[in-house]
Amino acid sequence: MAEHLDIQAGKTLQGELTVPGDKSISHRAVMLAALAEGTSMVRNLVLGEDVQRTINAFVDMGVKIQSEKKILSGNPDTIIEHKINGVGLWGLTKPPQPLDMGNSGTSMRLLAGILAGQKFDSILIGDQSLSSRPMGRIIEPLSLMGAAISTKEKMTAPLMIKGGRSLHPIRYELPVASAQVKSAVLLAGLFAPGRTEVIEKVPTRDHTERMLQGFGADLFKQGEVIGVEGRPRLRACTIEVPGDLSSAAFFLVAALIVPGSELLIRGVGVNPTRTGILEILAAMGAEIRRENEHEAAGEPVADLRVRSSALRGASVRGNLIPRAIDEFPILCVAAAYARGRTEIREARELRVKESDRIATMAQELKKMGARVEELEDGLVIEGGVPLLGAEVESHGDHRVAMALAVAGLGAQGVTRVRDVACIATSFPNFTLDLHRICK
Ligand code: S3P
């Protein structure tokens, strides 16, 4: 991919598209298929760099994973199917070298849960951004389960994980609303005898829970308590990964802010723990309709039809934050094009994502003339000020890069987004798709 992306405003967005498979679900599909007995077929895995890191890690631990292009009857598109030969809960082998998770927080945190229960030692490393992100949040509960994980720096990667520890179940209340922490504990719980429980006061994405059930684990949920019975026999299955709402969100907002646009985005996951962005945009006046609602891989899926709409500012805080956690860069763009004030609060977690998304979005949108105030736990955006094309930076963060490209679609003149190679972590065809639908 080119080093920068130039966006020329003035075109409308028209037509139909699909978005890549959901990244969170793709990671979990690879992990659980690898730990299951038998061969799983996984269709529509996102082929971005993050999920490739998860695939490579399991290949390094002796799991055979092959991909094949397929045409299914009644479907004109070619799909990619991954065949994953599971090795069972106890069948992974020691990787020959440290496992490199690149930019992927989900790979590192979830895999740490799995590796904590293995008989061999392992090391998890990551790129510069991932190596600065907090890992204490998983080290603490996994240590309570009996894992031995050490770090060189204060609670950041590389993670040195000792093998041969016998884990025991815990009951753990999540101190941060984080699906990655919840998942790391539940996955480690697979290797402990008895029931491991997580107490989740604020709901976060529940893909791990749904997928564990799909693979035959004994999962229990009552109110705020989620439990998994340890040492199950996971059974291989077939999974059709829904499109990623977090990727679709860039096109939703693009169509909303560019007058005269209408898009149909097919096959998008609409799990209620992820649809915060749809609720926020609806409150801002967006016209987004769900059509063809159905289910795939135990997840709700729908086609989303979006028409350009006059947006107004909104107030976003509380339980909505984790349900829209990856959508704040693009939400800031929607807010900049909305009339009136948008206030995002209680969103401190944004500071420890692939970049500090509060700082990066405030800094970059200001370059385009937006009125943005950075708060310790969020942002205030006074929308409706016409944006001007500018040279802006992704800060190596895929979602910041895509959000700024969308901001450029409604700005006057040309917007140059620099350092866009990172887009490939979640959405390798973003630029191609954007050009195709800009008419
Ligand atoms: C993810 C959980 C979220 C999200 C990330 C993916 C997951 O992170 O931001 O992109 O797949 O579990 P946190 O658990 O840190 O909130």
Short mmCIF file of C-alpha atoms and ligand atoms in Angstrom, two decimals:
data_model
loop_
_atom_site.label_atom_id
_atom_site.label_comp_id
_atom_site.label_asym_id
_atom_site.label_seq_id
_atom_site.Cartn_x
_atom_site.Cartn_y
_atom_site.Cartn_z
CA MET A 1 0.00 0.00 0.00
CA ALA A 2 1.16 3.53 -0.78
CA GLU A 3 2.68 5.63 1.99
CA HIS A 4 -0.11 8.17 1.81
CA LEU A 5 -3.67 8.44 0.61
CA ASP A 6 -5.04 11.51 -1.20
CA ILE A 7 -8.75 12.14 -0.84
CA GLN A 8 -10.51 14.50 -3.20
CA ALA A 9 -13.88 15.68 -1.93
CA GLY A 10 -16.89 16.26 -4.13
CA LYS A 11 -18.03 12.75 -5.10
CA THR A 12 -21.08 10.94 -3.77
CA LEU A 13 -20.99 7.37 -2.49
CA GLN A 14 -23.26 4.95 -4.28
CA GLY A 15 -23.74 1.22 -4.56
CA GLU A 16 -23.29 -1.99 -2.61
CA LEU A 17 -20.34 -3.45 -0.79
CA THR A 18 -19.30 -6.06 1.70
CA VAL A 19 -16.70 -5.43 4.38
CA PRO A 20 -14.02 -7.86 5.63
CA GLY A 21 -14.86 -10.47 8.23
CA ASP A 22 -15.11 -9.30 11.83
CA LYS A 23 -11.63 -9.05 13.32
CA SER A 24 -12.61 -9.99 16.87
CA ILE A 25 -14.58 -13.02 15.70
CA SER A 26 -11.80 -14.04 13.28
CA HIS A 27 -9.18 -14.17 16.07
CA ARG A 28 -11.46 -16.27 18.25
CA ALA A 29 -12.39 -18.60 15.39
CA VAL A 30 -8.72 -19.38 14.73
CA MET A 31 -7.93 -19.87 18.42
CA LEU A 32 -10.84 -22.14 19.26
CA ALA A 33 -10.59 -24.13 16.02
CA ALA A 34 -6.92 -24.76 16.85
CA LEU A 35 -7.85 -26.01 20.34
CA ALA A 36 -10.75 -28.15 19.12
CA GLU A 37 -10.64 -31.79 18.10
CA GLY A 38 -11.14 -32.26 14.36
CA THR A 39 -11.11 -30.02 11.32
CA SER A 40 -12.97 -26.72 11.39
CA MET A 41 -13.88 -24.74 8.27
CA VAL A 42 -13.82 -20.99 8.73
CA ARG A 43 -15.16 -18.78 5.95
CA ASN A 44 -14.60 -15.07 5.52
CA LEU A 45 -11.77 -14.60 8.05
CA VAL A 46 -10.45 -11.07 7.73
CA LEU A 47 -7.16 -11.31 5.82
CA GLY A 48 -5.59 -8.37 7.62
CA GLU A 49 -2.23 -8.44 9.37
CA ASP A 50 -3.62 -8.75 12.90
CA VAL A 51 -5.46 -12.02 12.32
CA GLN A 52 -2.51 -13.29 10.27
CA ARG A 53 -0.43 -12.90 13.45
CA THR A 54 -2.83 -15.16 15.30
CA ILE A 55 -2.76 -17.70 12.44
CA ASN A 56 1.07 -17.64 12.34
CA ALA A 57 1.27 -18.20 16.10
CA PHE A 58 -0.80 -21.37 15.92
CA VAL A 59 1.09 -22.60 12.86
CA ASP A 60 4.28 -22.11 14.92
CA MET A 61 2.69 -24.25 17.64
CA GLY A 62 2.01 -27.17 15.30
CA VAL A 63 -1.50 -26.41 13.98
CA LYS A 64 -2.09 -27.03 10.25
CA ILE A 65 -4.01 -24.17 8.66
CA GLN A 66 -4.71 -24.04 4.92
CA SER A 67 -6.72 -21.54 2.91
CA GLU A 68 -8.61 -22.13 -0.29
CA LYS A 69 -10.67 -19.98 -2.67
CA LYS A 70 -14.19 -21.32 -3.17
CA ILE A 71 -17.34 -20.52 -5.07
CA LEU A 72 -20.48 -21.59 -3.23
CA SER A 73 -23.73 -22.39 -5.03
CA GLY A 74 -26.11 -19.42 -5.12
CA ASN A 75 -23.29 -16.97 -4.30
CA PRO A 76 -21.52 -15.19 -7.16
CA ASP A 77 -18.54 -14.09 -5.03
CA THR A 78 -15.40 -16.10 -4.42
CA ILE A 79 -14.95 -16.75 -0.74
CA ILE A 80 -11.88 -17.79 1.18
CA GLU A 81 -12.21 -20.79 3.42
CA HIS A 82 -9.63 -21.71 6.05
CA LYS A 83 -9.31 -25.33 7.01
CA ILE A 84 -7.95 -25.58 10.56
CA ASN A 85 -6.85 -28.98 11.86
CA GLY A 86 -7.42 -28.65 15.59
CA VAL A 87 -4.95 -30.37 17.90
CA GLY A 88 -7.19 -30.54 20.98
CA LEU A 89 -6.80 -28.64 24.23
CA TRP A 90 -3.45 -30.27 25.09
CA GLY A 91 -1.95 -30.67 21.62
CA LEU A 92 -0.04 -27.42 20.99
CA THR A 93 3.74 -27.71 20.73
CA LYS A 94 6.50 -25.33 21.83
CA PRO A 95 7.05 -22.60 19.23
CA PRO A 96 10.61 -22.46 17.88
CA GLN A 97 10.87 -18.69 18.45
CA PRO A 98 9.07 -15.83 20.23
CA LEU A 99 5.56 -15.34 18.88
CA ASP A 100 5.32 -11.95 17.17
CA MET A 101 1.91 -10.32 17.60
CA GLY A 102 2.79 -7.23 15.55
CA ASN A 103 0.23 -4.50 16.25
CA SER A 104 -2.47 -6.85 17.55
CA GLY A 105 -3.61 -6.38 21.14
CA THR A 106 -6.31 -9.03 20.77
CA SER A 107 -3.77 -11.64 19.62
CA MET A 108 -1.44 -10.89 22.51
CA ARG A 109 -3.97 -10.70 25.33
CA LEU A 110 -6.09 -13.68 24.32
CA LEU A 111 -3.11 -15.84 23.45
CA ALA A 112 -1.54 -15.09 26.83
CA GLY A 113 -4.59 -16.77 28.40
CA ILE A 114 -4.07 -19.87 26.28
CA LEU A 115 -0.29 -19.98 26.72
CA ALA A 116 -0.57 -19.66 30.50
CA GLY A 117 -2.05 -23.17 30.53
CA GLN A 118 0.56 -24.90 28.33
CA LYS A 119 3.33 -27.25 29.39
CA PHE A 120 5.98 -25.29 27.45
CA ASP A 121 7.51 -21.84 27.99
CA SER A 122 6.68 -19.11 25.46
CA ILE A 123 7.42 -15.47 24.71
CA LEU A 124 5.01 -12.94 23.16
CA ILE A 125 6.45 -9.88 21.43
CA GLY A 126 4.87 -7.00 19.51
CA ASP A 127 5.63 -3.83 17.57
CA GLN A 128 6.41 -0.50 19.21
CA SER A 129 2.77 0.47 19.73
CA LEU A 130 1.77 -2.91 21.19
CA SER A 131 4.88 -2.94 23.39
CA SER A 132 3.68 0.22 25.09
CA ARG A 133 0.13 -0.98 25.78
CA PRO A 134 -0.87 -2.15 29.28
CA MET A 135 -0.54 -5.88 29.92
CA GLY A 136 -0.89 -5.74 33.72
CA ARG A 137 -4.63 -6.06 33.18
CA ILE A 138 -4.20 -9.66 31.97
CA ILE A 139 -1.11 -10.54 34.01
CA GLU A 140 -2.99 -9.88 37.24
CA PRO A 141 -5.92 -12.31 36.80
CA LEU A 142 -3.79 -14.94 35.04
CA SER A 143 -1.31 -14.83 37.95
CA LEU A 144 -4.22 -15.30 40.35
CA MET A 145 -4.97 -18.50 38.39
CA GLY A 146 -1.41 -19.70 39.00
CA ALA A 147 0.22 -18.51 35.76
CA ALA A 148 3.81 -17.24 35.81
CA ILE A 149 4.21 -14.28 33.44
CA SER A 150 7.11 -11.86 33.62
CA THR A 151 7.94 -8.70 31.70
CA LYS A 152 11.13 -6.72 31.16
CA GLU A 153 9.56 -3.32 31.50
CA LYS A 154 6.74 -2.48 33.83
CA MET A 155 3.84 -4.72 32.73
CA THR A 156 4.36 -4.32 28.99
CA ALA A 157 5.40 -6.75 26.24
CA PRO A 158 7.51 -8.82 25.75
CA LEU A 159 5.65 -11.31 27.93
CA MET A 160 7.63 -14.30 29.17
CA ILE A 161 5.16 -17.07 30.00
CA LYS A 162 6.31 -20.10 32.02
CA GLY A 163 4.87 -23.45 31.05
CA GLY A 164 4.04 -26.42 33.22
CA ARG A 165 1.93 -24.48 35.74
CA SER A 166 -1.33 -26.10 36.68
CA LEU A 167 -3.92 -23.37 36.57
CA HIS A 168 -6.80 -23.21 39.00
CA PRO A 169 -10.19 -21.55 38.52
CA ILE A 170 -10.88 -18.09 39.93
CA ARG A 171 -13.85 -15.77 40.27
CA TYR A 172 -12.65 -12.44 38.94
CA GLU A 173 -14.35 -9.07 38.78
CA LEU A 174 -13.09 -7.07 35.79
CA PRO A 175 -11.56 -3.76 36.95
CA VAL A 176 -11.76 -2.36 33.37
CA ALA A 177 -14.52 -2.94 30.83
CA SER A 178 -12.43 -5.05 28.48
CA ALA A 179 -13.46 -7.99 26.31
CA GLN A 180 -9.80 -8.87 25.88
CA VAL A 181 -9.27 -9.27 29.62
CA LYS A 182 -12.53 -11.20 30.00
CA SER A 183 -11.53 -13.47 27.13
CA ALA A 184 -7.99 -14.06 28.42
CA VAL A 185 -9.44 -15.29 31.75
CA LEU A 186 -12.11 -17.47 30.11
CA LEU A 187 -9.58 -19.00 27.72
CA ALA A 188 -7.16 -19.73 30.58
CA GLY A 189 -10.15 -21.23 32.39
CA LEU A 190 -10.31 -23.92 29.70
CA PHE A 191 -7.09 -25.36 31.17
CA ALA A 192 -8.17 -25.25 34.83
CA PRO A 193 -10.31 -27.91 36.50
CA GLY A 194 -13.73 -26.60 37.55
CA ARG A 195 -15.54 -23.38 36.77
CA THR A 196 -13.74 -20.10 36.10
CA GLU A 197 -15.96 -17.06 36.52
CA VAL A 198 -15.70 -13.47 35.38
CA ILE A 199 -17.90 -10.71 36.77
CA GLU A 200 -18.59 -8.04 34.22
CA LYS A 201 -20.37 -4.93 35.53
CA VAL A 202 -20.41 -3.18 32.15
CA PRO A 203 -21.14 -5.43 29.15
CA THR A 204 -18.40 -5.80 26.53
CA ARG A 205 -18.37 -7.77 23.28
CA ASP A 206 -19.38 -11.38 23.95
CA HIS A 207 -17.89 -13.15 20.92
CA THR A 208 -15.72 -15.42 23.07
CA GLU A 209 -18.73 -16.62 25.01
CA ARG A 210 -20.79 -17.26 21.88
CA MET A 211 -17.97 -19.05 20.15
CA LEU A 212 -17.06 -21.19 23.15
CA GLN A 213 -20.66 -22.40 23.12
CA GLY A 214 -20.46 -23.07 19.39
CA PHE A 215 -17.42 -25.30 19.99
CA GLY A 216 -19.30 -27.22 22.70
CA ALA A 217 -17.84 -25.72 25.89
CA ASP A 218 -20.07 -25.51 28.94
CA LEU A 219 -20.61 -21.78 29.25
CA PHE A 220 -22.80 -20.20 31.84
CA LYS A 221 -24.15 -16.68 32.07
CA GLN A 222 -26.30 -15.25 34.81
CA GLY A 223 -26.62 -11.51 35.17
CA GLU A 224 -23.12 -10.12 35.50
CA VAL A 225 -21.45 -13.51 35.97
CA ILE A 226 -19.98 -15.46 33.08
CA GLY A 227 -18.54 -18.89 33.81
CA VAL A 228 -16.79 -21.58 31.80
CA GLU A 229 -16.30 -25.17 32.89
CA GLY A 230 -12.64 -26.12 32.50
CA ARG A 231 -11.09 -28.95 30.48
CA PRO A 232 -13.90 -29.41 27.97
CA ARG A 233 -13.55 -31.36 24.72
CA LEU A 234 -13.99 -28.70 22.09
CA ARG A 235 -15.53 -30.01 18.87
CA ALA A 236 -14.58 -28.70 15.43
CA CYS A 237 -17.27 -26.76 13.58
CA THR A 238 -17.99 -24.63 10.52
CA ILE A 239 -17.99 -20.88 11.00
CA GLU A 240 -19.10 -18.12 8.66
CA VAL A 241 -17.56 -14.92 10.01
CA PRO A 242 -19.94 -11.92 9.67
CA GLY A 243 -18.71 -8.63 8.20
CA ASP A 244 -17.03 -6.29 10.67
CA LEU A 245 -19.31 -3.48 11.90
CA SER A 246 -16.16 -1.60 12.97
CA SER A 247 -15.04 -1.58 9.31
CA ALA A 248 -18.55 -0.85 8.00
CA ALA A 249 -18.69 2.19 10.31
CA PHE A 250 -16.25 4.11 8.07
CA PHE A 251 -18.57 3.71 5.08
CA LEU A 252 -21.68 4.43 7.14
CA VAL A 253 -20.28 7.77 8.26
CA ALA A 254 -18.88 8.51 4.78
CA ALA A 255 -22.35 8.06 3.25
CA LEU A 256 -23.97 10.06 6.05
CA ILE A 257 -21.78 13.14 5.64
CA VAL A 258 -21.55 13.29 1.84
CA PRO A 259 -24.86 14.69 0.49
CA GLY A 260 -26.65 12.55 -2.10
CA SER A 261 -25.06 9.26 -1.00
CA GLU A 262 -26.72 5.89 -0.52
CA LEU A 263 -24.97 2.61 0.26
CA LEU A 264 -26.01 -0.94 1.01
CA ILE A 265 -23.45 -2.80 3.11
CA ARG A 266 -24.20 -6.51 3.10
CA GLY A 267 -23.73 -9.12 5.80
CA VAL A 268 -22.58 -6.99 8.74
CA GLY A 269 -22.42 -8.37 12.30
CA VAL A 270 -24.91 -6.57 14.56
CA ASN A 271 -24.21 -8.24 17.88
CA PRO A 272 -25.85 -5.94 20.48
CA THR A 273 -22.55 -5.68 22.41
CA ARG A 274 -21.10 -3.98 19.30
CA THR A 275 -23.94 -1.79 18.01
CA GLY A 276 -23.26 1.26 20.18
CA ILE A 277 -22.23 3.14 17.03
CA LEU A 278 -25.59 2.47 15.37
CA GLU A 279 -27.42 3.78 18.43
CA ILE A 280 -25.22 6.87 18.67
CA LEU A 281 -25.59 7.66 14.97
CA ALA A 282 -29.36 7.14 15.19
CA ALA A 283 -29.48 9.62 18.08
CA MET A 284 -27.53 12.04 15.85
CA GLY A 285 -30.24 11.77 13.18
CA ALA A 286 -28.68 9.16 10.87
CA GLU A 287 -30.89 7.19 8.52
CA ILE A 288 -29.55 3.64 8.71
CA ARG A 289 -31.92 0.72 8.11
CA ARG A 290 -31.35 -2.95 8.87
CA GLU A 291 -32.51 -5.37 6.18
CA ASN A 292 -32.30 -9.12 5.71
CA GLU A 293 -31.63 -9.86 9.39
CA HIS A 294 -30.32 -13.37 9.98
CA GLU A 295 -27.80 -15.34 12.03
CA ALA A 296 -24.32 -16.72 11.26
CA ALA A 297 -21.83 -18.37 13.61
CA GLY A 298 -24.19 -17.73 16.53
CA GLU A 299 -24.06 -14.00 15.79
CA PRO A 300 -26.81 -11.66 14.51
CA VAL A 301 -26.13 -10.30 11.01
CA ALA A 302 -27.91 -7.73 8.79
CA ASP A 303 -27.51 -5.68 5.64
CA LEU A 304 -27.23 -1.98 6.46
CA ARG A 305 -28.75 0.63 4.15
CA VAL A 306 -27.53 4.15 4.79
CA ARG A 307 -28.54 7.48 3.24
CA SER A 308 -26.87 10.83 3.75
CA SER A 309 -28.51 12.62 6.66
CA ALA A 310 -28.33 15.94 8.49
CA LEU A 311 -26.54 15.01 11.72
CA ARG A 312 -26.77 16.76 15.09
CA GLY A 313 -24.43 16.53 18.07
CA ALA A 314 -24.91 13.99 20.85
CA SER A 315 -23.71 13.17 24.33
CA VAL A 316 -21.92 9.83 24.65
CA ARG A 317 -20.85 8.20 27.92
CA GLY A 318 -21.45 5.29 30.29
CA ASN A 319 -22.35 1.81 29.05
CA LEU A 320 -22.34 3.00 25.43
CA ILE A 321 -18.57 3.49 25.52
CA PRO A 322 -17.49 -0.19 25.51
CA ARG A 323 -20.24 -1.00 23.00
CA ALA A 324 -18.70 1.46 20.53
CA ILE A 325 -15.10 1.35 21.76
CA ASP A 326 -13.41 0.99 18.34
CA GLU A 327 -15.66 3.50 16.60
CA PHE A 328 -14.57 6.72 18.33
CA PRO A 329 -12.17 7.90 15.61
CA ILE A 330 -14.96 7.75 13.02
CA LEU A 331 -17.52 9.06 15.51
CA CYS A 332 -15.34 12.16 15.98
CA VAL A 333 -15.56 12.69 12.22
CA ALA A 334 -19.36 12.33 12.26
CA ALA A 335 -19.43 14.84 15.14
CA ALA A 336 -17.30 17.33 13.21
CA TYR A 337 -19.90 17.24 10.40
CA ALA A 338 -22.89 17.39 12.77
CA ARG A 339 -24.62 20.56 13.85
CA GLY A 340 -23.95 21.47 17.46
CA ARG A 341 -21.92 19.98 20.22
CA THR A 342 -20.87 16.36 20.73
CA GLU A 343 -19.48 15.42 24.11
CA ILE A 344 -17.69 12.10 24.63
CA ARG A 345 -16.89 11.35 28.30
CA GLU A 346 -15.79 8.39 30.46
CA ALA A 347 -13.79 7.12 27.51
CA ARG A 348 -10.28 7.09 29.07
CA GLU A 349 -9.65 3.64 27.54
CA LEU A 350 -9.24 5.38 24.18
CA ARG A 351 -5.84 6.57 25.40
CA VAL A 352 -4.44 3.00 25.39
CA LYS A 353 -5.59 1.80 21.98
CA GLU A 354 -3.34 1.42 18.89
CA SER A 355 -2.65 5.12 19.49
CA ASP A 356 -3.92 7.58 22.11
CA ARG A 357 -7.11 8.12 20.14
CA ILE A 358 -8.26 11.12 22.19
CA ALA A 359 -5.02 12.98 21.46
CA THR A 360 -4.58 11.83 17.86
CA MET A 361 -8.13 12.62 16.74
CA ALA A 362 -8.13 16.01 18.46
CA GLN A 363 -4.75 16.93 16.96
CA GLU A 364 -5.51 15.76 13.40
CA LEU A 365 -9.08 17.08 13.10
CA LYS A 366 -7.85 20.49 14.28
CA LYS A 367 -5.48 20.53 11.29
CA MET A 368 -8.61 20.38 9.10
CA GLY A 369 -10.18 23.29 10.95
CA ALA A 370 -12.48 21.34 13.30
CA ARG A 371 -13.25 22.77 16.72
CA VAL A 372 -12.17 20.04 19.10
CA GLU A 373 -11.31 20.20 22.78
CA GLU A 374 -9.35 17.36 24.31
CA LEU A 375 -10.49 16.25 27.77
CA GLU A 376 -8.77 13.84 30.09
CA ASP A 377 -11.49 11.23 29.51
CA GLY A 378 -12.88 12.20 26.10
CA LEU A 379 -13.48 15.04 23.67
CA VAL A 380 -15.84 17.90 22.98
CA ILE A 381 -16.46 18.66 19.32
CA GLU A 382 -18.35 21.75 18.14
CA GLY A 383 -19.59 20.50 14.80
CA GLY A 384 -20.76 22.20 11.66
CA VAL A 385 -17.61 24.23 10.98
CA PRO A 386 -16.69 23.53 7.31
CA LEU A 387 -13.54 21.36 7.17
CA LEU A 388 -10.63 22.11 4.87
CA GLY A 389 -8.40 19.57 3.21
CA ALA A 390 -5.05 19.26 5.02
CA GLU A 391 -2.07 16.98 5.46
CA VAL A 392 -2.87 14.70 8.40
CA GLU A 393 -1.12 11.78 10.15
CA SER A 394 -2.42 8.32 11.08
CA HIS A 395 0.04 7.90 13.99
CA GLY A 396 0.33 4.28 12.79
CA ASP A 397 -3.28 3.64 13.85
CA HIS A 398 -5.46 1.94 11.21
CA ARG A 399 -8.74 3.36 12.49
CA VAL A 400 -7.35 6.89 12.72
CA ALA A 401 -6.10 6.57 9.12
CA MET A 402 -9.49 5.45 7.79
CA ALA A 403 -11.43 8.00 9.86
CA LEU A 404 -9.28 10.85 8.51
CA ALA A 405 -9.76 9.61 4.94
CA VAL A 406 -13.52 9.78 5.50
CA ALA A 407 -13.17 13.26 6.99
CA GLY A 408 -11.49 14.28 3.73
CA LEU A 409 -14.52 13.20 1.68
CA GLY A 410 -16.55 16.09 3.05
CA ALA A 411 -13.76 18.67 3.28
CA GLN A 412 -12.94 21.38 0.80
CA GLY A 413 -9.96 20.49 -1.42
CA VAL A 414 -7.55 17.61 -1.05
CA THR A 415 -6.78 15.77 2.17
CA ARG A 416 -3.55 13.80 2.34
CA VAL A 417 -3.48 11.07 5.01
CA ARG A 418 0.11 10.09 5.73
CA ASP A 419 1.39 6.71 6.95
CA VAL A 420 -1.53 4.58 5.78
CA ALA A 421 0.19 1.16 5.58
CA CYS A 422 -1.39 0.44 8.99
CA ILE A 423 -4.83 0.19 7.33
CA ALA A 424 -3.82 -3.35 6.32
CA THR A 425 -4.05 -4.52 9.93
CA SER A 426 -7.84 -4.68 9.66
CA PHE A 427 -9.02 -3.63 6.19
CA PRO A 428 -6.52 -4.31 3.39
CA ASN A 429 -8.98 -3.34 0.60
CA PHE A 430 -10.25 -0.13 2.20
CA THR A 431 -8.81 2.21 -0.44
CA LEU A 432 -9.97 0.06 -3.35
CA ASP A 433 -13.48 -0.20 -1.91
CA LEU A 434 -13.61 3.53 -1.25
CA HIS A 435 -12.58 4.37 -4.81
CA ARG A 436 -15.10 1.89 -6.22
CA ILE A 437 -18.09 3.44 -4.46
CA CYS A 438 -17.11 7.09 -4.94
CA LYS A 439 -19.06 8.12 -8.06
C1 S3P B 1 -11.40 -6.45 21.33
C2 S3P B 1 -11.74 -5.75 22.46
C3 S3P B 1 -11.55 -4.30 22.60
C4 S3P B 1 -11.38 -3.62 21.26
C5 S3P B 1 -10.40 -4.35 20.39
C6 S3P B 1 -10.88 -5.77 20.13
C7 S3P B 1 -11.59 -7.91 21.29
O1 S3P B 1 -10.38 -4.06 23.37
O2 S3P B 1 -10.98 -2.29 21.43
O3 S3P B 1 -10.21 -3.70 19.16
O4 S3P B 1 -11.52 -8.51 20.21
O5 S3P B 1 -11.81 -8.49 22.36
P1 S3P B 1 -10.41 -3.96 24.98
O6 S3P B 1 -10.71 -5.31 25.52
O7 S3P B 1 -9.04 -3.48 25.36
O8 S3P B 1 -11.49 -2.96 25.31
#
